[in-house]
Short mmCIF file of C-alpha atoms and ligand atoms in Angstrom, two decimals:
data_model
loop_
_atom_site.label_atom_id
_atom_site.label_comp_id
_atom_site.label_asym_id
_atom_site.label_seq_id
_atom_site.Cartn_x
_atom_site.Cartn_y
_atom_site.Cartn_z
CA MET A 1 5.98 76.23 1.84
CA PHE A 2 6.10 72.47 1.41
CA ASP A 3 8.45 71.43 4.20
CA GLU A 4 5.59 69.34 5.48
CA LEU A 5 5.51 65.68 4.62
CA PRO A 6 2.32 64.60 2.84
CA ALA A 7 0.02 62.95 5.38
CA TYR A 8 0.28 59.59 3.60
CA TYR A 9 4.01 59.53 4.40
CA GLY A 10 3.68 60.60 8.02
CA GLY A 11 2.83 64.34 7.90
CA LYS A 12 -0.22 66.16 9.20
CA PRO A 13 -3.32 66.19 6.94
CA ILE A 14 -3.93 69.47 5.10
CA ARG A 15 -7.60 69.35 6.12
CA GLU A 16 -9.30 68.33 9.32
CA SER A 17 -12.67 67.65 7.67
CA VAL A 18 -13.22 65.60 4.53
CA LEU A 19 -13.89 67.49 1.29
CA GLY A 20 -16.12 65.37 -0.98
CA TYR A 21 -15.49 65.22 -4.75
CA GLY A 22 -19.08 66.33 -5.36
CA SER A 23 -21.95 67.73 -3.34
CA GLN A 24 -25.35 69.34 -3.65
CA SER A 25 -25.88 73.03 -2.91
CA ILE A 26 -29.16 73.64 -1.07
CA THR A 27 -30.24 77.02 0.31
CA ASP A 28 -33.38 78.34 2.01
CA HIS A 29 -34.78 78.93 -1.50
CA GLU A 30 -34.89 75.17 -2.14
CA LYS A 31 -36.01 74.34 1.40
CA LYS A 32 -39.01 76.67 1.16
CA ALA A 33 -39.97 75.26 -2.26
CA VAL A 34 -39.94 71.71 -0.90
CA VAL A 35 -41.97 72.59 2.19
CA ASP A 36 -44.51 74.44 0.02
CA ALA A 37 -44.79 71.37 -2.22
CA LEU A 38 -45.69 69.25 0.80
CA ASP A 39 -48.70 71.52 1.36
CA GLY A 40 -49.99 70.93 -2.19
CA ASP A 41 -52.91 68.67 -3.16
CA TYR A 42 -50.61 66.19 -4.84
CA ILE A 43 -47.27 64.99 -3.66
CA THR A 44 -46.75 62.38 -6.35
CA ARG A 45 -46.70 63.42 -10.04
CA GLY A 46 -48.84 66.53 -10.52
CA PRO A 47 -48.73 70.08 -11.87
CA THR A 48 -45.33 70.95 -10.41
CA VAL A 49 -43.77 68.01 -12.29
CA GLU A 50 -45.32 69.34 -15.50
CA GLU A 51 -43.97 72.80 -14.72
CA PHE A 52 -40.48 71.41 -14.12
CA GLU A 53 -40.68 69.42 -17.38
CA ASP A 54 -41.78 72.54 -19.27
CA ARG A 55 -38.96 74.60 -17.74
CA VAL A 56 -36.36 71.97 -18.66
CA ALA A 57 -37.80 71.63 -22.19
CA ASP A 58 -37.58 75.43 -22.64
CA PHE A 59 -34.09 75.54 -21.16
CA VAL A 60 -32.86 72.83 -23.54
CA GLY A 61 -34.92 74.15 -26.46
CA VAL A 62 -36.88 70.97 -27.19
CA ASP A 63 -40.58 70.13 -27.40
CA HIS A 64 -40.72 67.49 -24.68
CA ALA A 65 -39.15 66.66 -21.34
CA VAL A 66 -40.20 63.56 -19.41
CA ALA A 67 -39.13 63.36 -15.77
CA THR A 68 -38.26 59.99 -14.22
CA THR A 69 -37.00 58.65 -10.92
CA SER A 70 -33.28 58.64 -11.87
CA GLY A 71 -30.81 58.93 -14.71
CA THR A 72 -30.77 55.15 -14.84
CA THR A 73 -34.54 54.88 -15.34
CA ALA A 74 -34.35 57.71 -17.90
CA LEU A 75 -31.88 55.55 -19.84
CA HIS A 76 -34.12 52.51 -19.47
CA LEU A 77 -37.15 54.38 -20.81
CA ALA A 78 -35.10 55.87 -23.65
CA GLY A 79 -33.81 52.42 -24.67
CA GLU A 80 -37.34 50.99 -24.68
CA ALA A 81 -38.82 54.00 -26.48
CA ALA A 82 -36.09 53.59 -29.10
CA GLY A 83 -37.39 50.05 -29.62
CA PHE A 84 -34.14 48.28 -28.78
CA SER A 85 -34.66 44.55 -28.21
CA SER A 86 -32.98 41.19 -28.14
CA GLY A 87 -30.65 40.69 -31.11
CA ASP A 88 -29.99 44.42 -31.52
CA GLU A 89 -26.59 45.95 -30.93
CA VAL A 90 -26.13 49.38 -29.39
CA ILE A 91 -22.74 51.08 -29.49
CA THR A 92 -21.54 52.99 -26.47
CA THR A 93 -18.47 54.03 -24.52
CA PRO A 94 -16.79 51.81 -21.94
CA LEU A 95 -15.60 54.85 -19.95
CA THR A 96 -18.86 55.55 -18.18
CA PHE A 97 -21.17 54.46 -15.41
CA ALA A 98 -22.89 51.08 -15.88
CA SER A 99 -26.31 52.67 -16.41
CA THR A 100 -25.27 54.10 -19.80
CA ALA A 101 -25.01 50.60 -21.23
CA HIS A 102 -28.18 49.53 -19.46
CA ALA A 103 -30.23 51.58 -21.92
CA ALA A 104 -29.39 48.57 -24.11
CA THR A 105 -29.14 45.70 -21.61
CA TYR A 106 -32.49 46.36 -19.89
CA THR A 107 -34.19 45.90 -23.28
CA GLY A 108 -32.35 42.64 -24.08
CA ALA A 109 -30.08 44.35 -26.63
CA THR A 110 -26.29 43.92 -26.58
CA PRO A 111 -24.08 46.85 -25.55
CA VAL A 112 -21.10 47.09 -27.90
CA PHE A 113 -18.18 49.06 -26.53
CA ALA A 114 -16.16 51.19 -28.94
CA ASP A 115 -12.87 52.70 -27.81
CA ILE A 116 -12.51 56.34 -26.82
CA ASP A 117 -10.70 59.33 -28.22
CA PRO A 118 -8.10 59.75 -25.46
CA TYR A 119 -8.12 63.56 -25.74
CA ARG A 120 -11.83 64.05 -25.15
CA ARG A 121 -12.27 60.75 -23.25
CA THR A 122 -15.47 60.20 -25.23
CA LEU A 123 -16.39 57.87 -28.11
CA ASP A 124 -13.92 57.88 -31.00
CA PRO A 125 -15.92 58.19 -34.25
CA GLU A 126 -13.56 55.85 -36.11
CA ALA A 127 -13.84 53.21 -33.39
CA VAL A 128 -17.63 53.53 -33.55
CA ARG A 129 -17.63 52.97 -37.32
CA GLU A 130 -15.58 49.81 -36.85
CA GLN A 131 -18.24 48.37 -34.56
CA VAL A 132 -21.25 48.97 -36.83
CA THR A 133 -22.88 45.75 -38.09
CA ASP A 134 -26.21 44.88 -39.71
CA ASP A 135 -27.61 44.45 -36.17
CA THR A 136 -26.61 47.91 -34.93
CA GLU A 137 -29.71 49.89 -34.02
CA GLY A 138 -28.47 52.56 -31.65
CA LEU A 139 -25.68 54.77 -30.45
CA ILE A 140 -25.26 56.14 -26.91
CA PRO A 141 -22.54 58.79 -26.76
CA MET A 142 -21.78 60.11 -23.31
CA TYR A 143 -20.41 63.49 -22.16
CA TYR A 144 -17.47 62.54 -19.97
CA GLY A 145 -17.35 65.02 -17.10
CA GLY A 146 -19.57 67.32 -19.17
CA HIS A 147 -17.18 67.45 -22.13
CA PRO A 148 -19.01 66.89 -25.44
CA PRO A 149 -18.12 63.95 -27.62
CA ASP A 150 -17.65 64.71 -31.33
CA ILE A 151 -21.34 65.47 -31.76
CA GLY A 152 -21.14 66.25 -35.48
CA ALA A 153 -19.37 62.96 -36.23
CA MET A 154 -21.82 60.98 -34.07
CA LEU A 155 -24.78 62.49 -35.94
CA ASP A 156 -23.12 61.70 -39.30
CA ILE A 157 -22.67 58.06 -38.28
CA ALA A 158 -26.26 57.87 -37.05
CA ASP A 159 -27.49 59.28 -40.38
CA GLU A 160 -25.32 56.98 -42.44
CA TYR A 161 -26.43 53.80 -40.65
CA ASP A 162 -29.91 54.90 -39.56
CA LEU A 163 -29.23 54.60 -35.84
CA THR A 164 -31.27 55.99 -32.96
CA VAL A 165 -29.09 58.24 -30.80
CA ILE A 166 -29.53 58.52 -27.04
CA TRP A 167 -27.17 61.12 -25.57
CA ASP A 168 -26.14 60.28 -22.03
CA ALA A 169 -25.81 63.88 -20.88
CA CYS A 170 -25.94 63.06 -17.16
CA HIS A 171 -22.76 65.10 -16.66
CA ALA A 172 -23.60 67.90 -19.04
CA PHE A 173 -26.82 69.66 -18.05
CA GLY A 174 -26.40 73.41 -18.53
CA GLY A 175 -23.78 73.37 -21.30
CA THR A 176 -23.96 74.36 -24.96
CA TRP A 177 -22.50 73.01 -28.19
CA ARG A 178 -22.25 75.36 -31.21
CA GLU A 179 -24.37 77.71 -29.07
CA GLU A 180 -27.19 75.18 -28.95
CA PRO A 181 -28.05 73.70 -25.54
CA ILE A 182 -26.66 70.25 -24.88
CA GLY A 183 -29.58 67.84 -25.06
CA ALA A 184 -31.20 69.50 -28.07
CA GLN A 185 -29.63 67.07 -30.54
CA ARG A 186 -31.67 64.19 -31.93
CA ASP A 187 -33.12 61.64 -31.03
CA MET A 188 -33.24 61.74 -27.23
CA ALA A 189 -30.94 63.02 -24.52
CA MET A 190 -31.13 62.32 -20.83
CA PHE A 191 -29.92 63.92 -17.63
CA SER A 192 -29.40 62.82 -14.04
CA PHE A 193 -30.31 64.96 -11.06
CA HIS A 194 -28.35 62.92 -8.52
CA PRO A 195 -26.89 65.15 -5.73
CA VAL A 196 -23.42 65.39 -7.28
CA LYS A 197 -24.74 66.41 -10.72
CA ASN A 198 -25.11 69.94 -12.13
CA ILE A 199 -28.53 70.39 -10.52
CA THR A 200 -30.23 67.96 -8.15
CA THR A 201 -33.66 66.71 -7.18
CA GLY A 202 -32.29 64.20 -4.64
CA GLU A 203 -32.65 61.35 -7.13
CA GLY A 204 -34.14 62.02 -10.52
CA GLY A 205 -33.69 62.03 -14.27
CA MET A 206 -35.16 63.50 -17.44
CA VAL A 207 -35.41 62.45 -21.07
CA VAL A 208 -35.71 65.28 -23.60
CA THR A 209 -36.73 64.99 -27.24
CA ASP A 210 -38.34 66.84 -30.13
CA ASP A 211 -40.06 63.68 -31.31
CA ASP A 212 -43.79 63.56 -30.39
CA GLU A 213 -44.08 59.79 -30.72
CA LEU A 214 -41.03 59.07 -28.60
CA ALA A 215 -42.31 61.48 -25.95
CA GLU A 216 -45.70 59.76 -25.87
CA ARG A 217 -43.99 56.36 -25.56
CA LEU A 218 -41.72 57.62 -22.76
CA ARG A 219 -44.69 59.02 -20.81
CA ARG A 220 -46.69 55.82 -21.17
CA LEU A 221 -43.80 53.57 -20.13
CA ARG A 222 -43.00 55.79 -17.15
CA SER A 223 -46.49 55.18 -15.79
CA PHE A 224 -47.37 51.46 -16.15
CA ASP A 225 -47.92 51.71 -19.96
CA MET A 226 -51.44 52.51 -18.88
CA ASN A 227 -54.02 53.88 -21.29
CA TYR A 228 -56.07 56.15 -19.05
CA ASP A 229 -58.57 56.92 -21.81
CA PRO A 230 -59.35 53.67 -23.67
CA GLU A 231 -62.59 53.02 -25.51
CA GLY A 232 -65.37 52.70 -22.98
CA HIS A 233 -63.72 55.05 -20.50
CA LYS A 234 -66.46 57.66 -20.90
CA ASP A 235 -69.25 55.31 -19.78
CA GLU A 236 -67.13 53.49 -17.22
CA PRO A 237 -64.81 56.20 -15.84
CA TRP A 238 -62.78 53.74 -13.76
CA TYR A 239 -61.84 51.80 -16.91
CA GLN A 240 -58.06 52.15 -17.49
CA VAL A 241 -55.92 49.42 -19.04
CA ALA A 242 -52.25 48.48 -19.22
CA GLU A 243 -51.40 48.00 -22.88
CA GLY A 244 -47.86 46.78 -22.33
CA LEU A 245 -45.20 46.20 -19.72
CA GLY A 246 -44.76 49.60 -18.11
CA TYR A 247 -43.07 50.84 -14.97
CA ASN A 248 -43.65 53.16 -12.08
CA TYR A 249 -40.89 55.68 -12.69
CA ASN A 250 -43.03 58.63 -11.63
CA PHE A 251 -41.32 61.79 -10.46
CA THR A 252 -42.84 63.58 -7.46
CA GLU A 253 -44.02 67.11 -6.74
CA ILE A 254 -41.41 67.31 -3.99
CA GLN A 255 -38.58 66.53 -6.40
CA ALA A 256 -40.00 68.91 -9.01
CA ALA A 257 -40.21 71.77 -6.52
CA LEU A 258 -36.57 71.18 -5.63
CA GLY A 259 -35.65 70.96 -9.33
CA LEU A 260 -37.37 74.25 -10.18
CA ALA A 261 -35.57 76.02 -7.34
CA GLN A 262 -32.24 74.53 -8.48
CA LEU A 263 -32.88 75.65 -12.06
CA ASP A 264 -33.22 79.22 -10.75
CA ARG A 265 -29.59 78.91 -9.62
CA ILE A 266 -28.08 77.27 -12.71
CA ASP A 267 -26.09 80.36 -13.80
CA GLU A 268 -24.62 80.70 -10.31
CA PHE A 269 -23.68 77.00 -10.32
CA LYS A 270 -22.02 77.24 -13.73
CA GLN A 271 -20.11 80.36 -12.80
CA ARG A 272 -18.71 78.79 -9.62
CA ARG A 273 -17.76 75.57 -11.40
CA ASP A 274 -16.01 77.60 -14.13
CA GLU A 275 -14.10 79.65 -11.53
CA ILE A 276 -12.84 76.54 -9.74
CA ILE A 277 -11.82 74.94 -13.03
CA ALA A 278 -9.86 78.06 -14.02
CA GLN A 279 -8.01 77.99 -10.67
CA TYR A 280 -7.19 74.29 -11.06
CA ASP A 281 -6.06 74.74 -14.68
CA GLU A 282 -3.72 77.56 -13.78
CA ALA A 283 -2.24 75.82 -10.75
CA LEU A 284 -1.81 72.35 -12.21
CA GLU A 285 -0.77 73.02 -15.80
CA GLY A 286 2.94 73.12 -15.01
CA ILE A 287 3.11 70.04 -12.81
CA SER A 288 4.94 67.26 -14.53
CA GLY A 289 2.94 64.04 -14.84
CA VAL A 290 -0.45 65.75 -14.51
CA ARG A 291 -2.69 66.10 -17.56
CA THR A 292 -5.50 68.60 -17.02
CA PRO A 293 -8.91 68.06 -18.68
CA PRO A 294 -9.34 68.78 -22.40
CA GLU A 295 -10.16 72.26 -23.68
CA PRO A 296 -13.77 72.66 -24.80
CA VAL A 297 -14.27 71.95 -28.50
CA GLU A 298 -16.95 74.14 -30.20
CA SER A 299 -18.74 74.26 -26.87
CA ASP A 300 -19.28 75.97 -23.55
CA PRO A 301 -19.70 72.96 -21.28
CA MET A 302 -20.99 72.99 -17.75
CA TYR A 303 -18.47 70.59 -16.30
CA HIS A 304 -19.55 68.01 -13.75
CA LEU A 305 -16.05 66.57 -13.15
CA TYR A 306 -12.51 67.88 -13.12
CA ALA A 307 -10.64 64.70 -14.01
CA ILE A 308 -6.86 64.83 -14.33
CA GLU A 309 -4.62 62.03 -15.58
CA VAL A 310 -1.61 61.14 -13.46
CA SER A 311 1.23 59.58 -15.44
CA LYS A 312 4.55 58.09 -14.36
CA ASP A 313 6.35 61.45 -14.60
CA PHE A 314 4.45 62.46 -11.49
CA GLY A 315 6.58 60.05 -9.51
CA CYS A 316 3.86 57.86 -8.07
CA ASP A 317 1.06 55.87 -9.66
CA ARG A 318 -2.65 56.68 -9.59
CA LYS A 319 -3.35 54.31 -6.68
CA GLU A 320 -0.77 56.00 -4.49
CA PHE A 321 -1.98 59.44 -5.62
CA VAL A 322 -5.59 58.63 -4.62
CA ASN A 323 -4.59 57.19 -1.26
CA ALA A 324 -2.30 60.14 -0.58
CA MET A 325 -5.11 62.62 -1.34
CA HIS A 326 -7.48 60.67 0.90
CA ALA A 327 -4.88 60.88 3.67
CA GLU A 328 -5.11 64.70 3.33
CA ASN A 329 -8.92 64.36 3.76
CA ILE A 330 -9.52 65.24 0.13
CA GLY A 331 -12.16 63.01 -1.39
CA VAL A 332 -10.89 62.37 -4.89
CA GLN A 333 -12.62 59.67 -6.94
CA VAL A 334 -12.02 57.70 -10.16
CA HIS A 335 -14.57 57.90 -12.99
CA TYR A 336 -14.85 55.11 -14.11
CA VAL A 337 -13.73 51.52 -13.88
CA PRO A 338 -14.23 50.70 -17.61
CA LEU A 339 -17.38 48.70 -18.23
CA HIS A 340 -15.53 45.82 -19.88
CA TYR A 341 -13.71 45.22 -16.54
CA HIS A 342 -16.99 44.56 -14.74
CA PRO A 343 -17.94 40.92 -14.12
CA TYR A 344 -21.49 41.56 -15.38
CA PHE A 345 -20.36 42.69 -18.84
CA GLN A 346 -17.63 40.04 -18.99
CA GLU A 347 -19.95 37.18 -18.05
CA GLU A 348 -22.96 38.29 -20.12
CA PHE A 349 -21.20 39.59 -23.22
CA GLY A 350 -17.71 38.07 -23.15
CA TYR A 351 -15.72 41.28 -22.68
CA GLU A 352 -12.15 41.06 -21.38
CA ARG A 353 -9.46 43.40 -20.17
CA GLY A 354 -7.08 44.35 -22.96
CA GLN A 355 -9.78 44.83 -25.59
CA LEU A 356 -10.00 48.62 -25.49
CA PRO A 357 -6.46 50.00 -25.21
CA GLU A 358 -7.17 53.76 -25.36
CA THR A 359 -9.80 53.48 -22.63
CA GLU A 360 -7.51 51.38 -20.48
CA ALA A 361 -4.56 53.75 -20.84
CA VAL A 362 -6.69 56.77 -19.90
CA TYR A 363 -8.35 54.91 -17.03
CA ASP A 364 -4.96 54.04 -15.51
CA GLY A 365 -4.27 57.72 -14.78
CA LEU A 366 -7.72 59.16 -14.08
CA VAL A 367 -8.46 60.98 -10.84
CA SER A 368 -11.41 63.35 -10.33
CA LEU A 369 -10.54 66.27 -8.07
CA PRO A 370 -13.33 67.82 -5.96
CA LEU A 371 -15.60 70.10 -7.99
CA HIS A 372 -18.87 71.50 -6.73
CA PRO A 373 -20.36 74.97 -6.26
CA GLU A 374 -20.23 74.84 -2.46
CA MET A 375 -16.42 74.74 -2.49
CA SER A 376 -14.80 77.80 -0.94
CA ASP A 377 -11.54 79.29 -2.24
CA THR A 378 -9.84 77.70 0.78
CA ASP A 379 -11.17 74.28 -0.28
CA VAL A 380 -9.77 74.83 -3.78
CA ASP A 381 -6.42 75.93 -2.32
CA ASP A 382 -6.31 72.83 -0.13
CA VAL A 383 -6.67 70.59 -3.17
CA ILE A 384 -4.01 72.49 -5.10
CA THR A 385 -1.64 72.47 -2.11
CA ALA A 386 -2.13 68.73 -1.67
CA VAL A 387 -1.30 68.00 -5.32
CA ARG A 388 1.73 70.33 -5.28
CA GLN A 389 3.01 68.92 -2.01
CA LEU A 390 2.70 65.40 -3.34
CA ALA A 391 4.47 66.38 -6.57
CA MET A 392 7.34 67.99 -4.60
CA TYR A 393 7.68 64.90 -2.46
CA HIS A 394 8.00 62.63 -5.48
CA GLN A 395 9.87 64.80 -8.00
C1 PLP B 1 -22.76 58.96 -17.13
C2 PLP B 1 -23.84 58.50 -16.22
N1 PLP B 1 -24.91 57.89 -16.74
C3 PLP B 1 -25.92 57.48 -15.95
C4 PLP B 1 -25.91 57.67 -14.59
C5 PLP B 1 -27.06 57.21 -13.75
O1 PLP B 1 -27.71 58.28 -13.15
P1 PLP B 1 -28.51 58.09 -11.78
O2 PLP B 1 -27.51 57.97 -10.68
O3 PLP B 1 -29.34 59.33 -11.68
O4 PLP B 1 -29.33 56.87 -11.93
C6 PLP B 1 -24.82 58.29 -14.01
C7 PLP B 1 -24.77 58.50 -12.55
O5 PLP B 1 -23.82 58.57 -11.88
C8 PLP B 1 -23.74 58.71 -14.82
O6 PLP B 1 -22.67 59.32 -14.31
#
């Protein structure tokens, strides 16, 4: 079966067209919803945005959902609503996208990176405890690939030190923990609706919370921190005033229509992701030098990523593995270059390579294989064949 040389070493690529690691799934259902939205009275934030927020709030089981222009702006609003500011420290994971830490940095607070639990690839509770100081105000755990961090331990730490928790659940929309939807845990959680995420609105994000005051703050900040009903407004109906430094992070009717139509398909998306994961797990488990993703702990996650770790037993390093998969036209990716490797965090906060050994060891092997609901069984087989062929070549 594998007489062929991998393409990277001179053989013919397994695929003619490139398979991306992630992709949206858009049908006529979504297209019609978007076109209908364009016929509405509003195309910026209006009743469809409220409907989408209500549907997400119901789905997650919380009182409030506040839609924003992206996951990044959702994090920004959450950090500001939490009241983070200069001099505060906010603990988060280094194995994430830069925006996670920006819930702190945008507010002037300092992001403090705690090392990860290498099994879950999420914050290690003990490492978090070691980073708590008198200046610690917040905690931002992140769901790597959709896999929950140790939620119970994070909540215990937050209680013990009176920290505001913002869950970066960008990868985790649609999953549950202890049969409770992910995002329902205090104080705020946020999602991204970028095209590769579990549902998409093109760009978009959402903060969810049960806290009335936080929700009010989030809504005000999203829209210029404008008081639309100040004293005097009744007599002078044009009178509206900015009471602070707000933003225009308004979500549109067009995005909301797309989001509602995607929500209708969430069970289908989860089912297909689960099927692909089961096929990968079965096919890859026995390959030496490949670690498959962790088993769910007390949860039924909706996985965004299928990230394996390639170790030296595989016979080639991660760089060669990635380039060899690309040569087969399989668009694997690495999530993520740890935040303490980035010049911004090094120059602003003095981080250096070598400071977070568990994160660095995991990072060295990480490769995300393609995972999205539009993948056919042939696409899945192509990925599996490419990994097996590469393993045979090296082992
Ligand atoms: C963990 C995590 N947090 C935040 C973001 C930012 O989301 P967005 O791209 O919607 O701004 C991303 C996006 O890739 C992410 O993966």
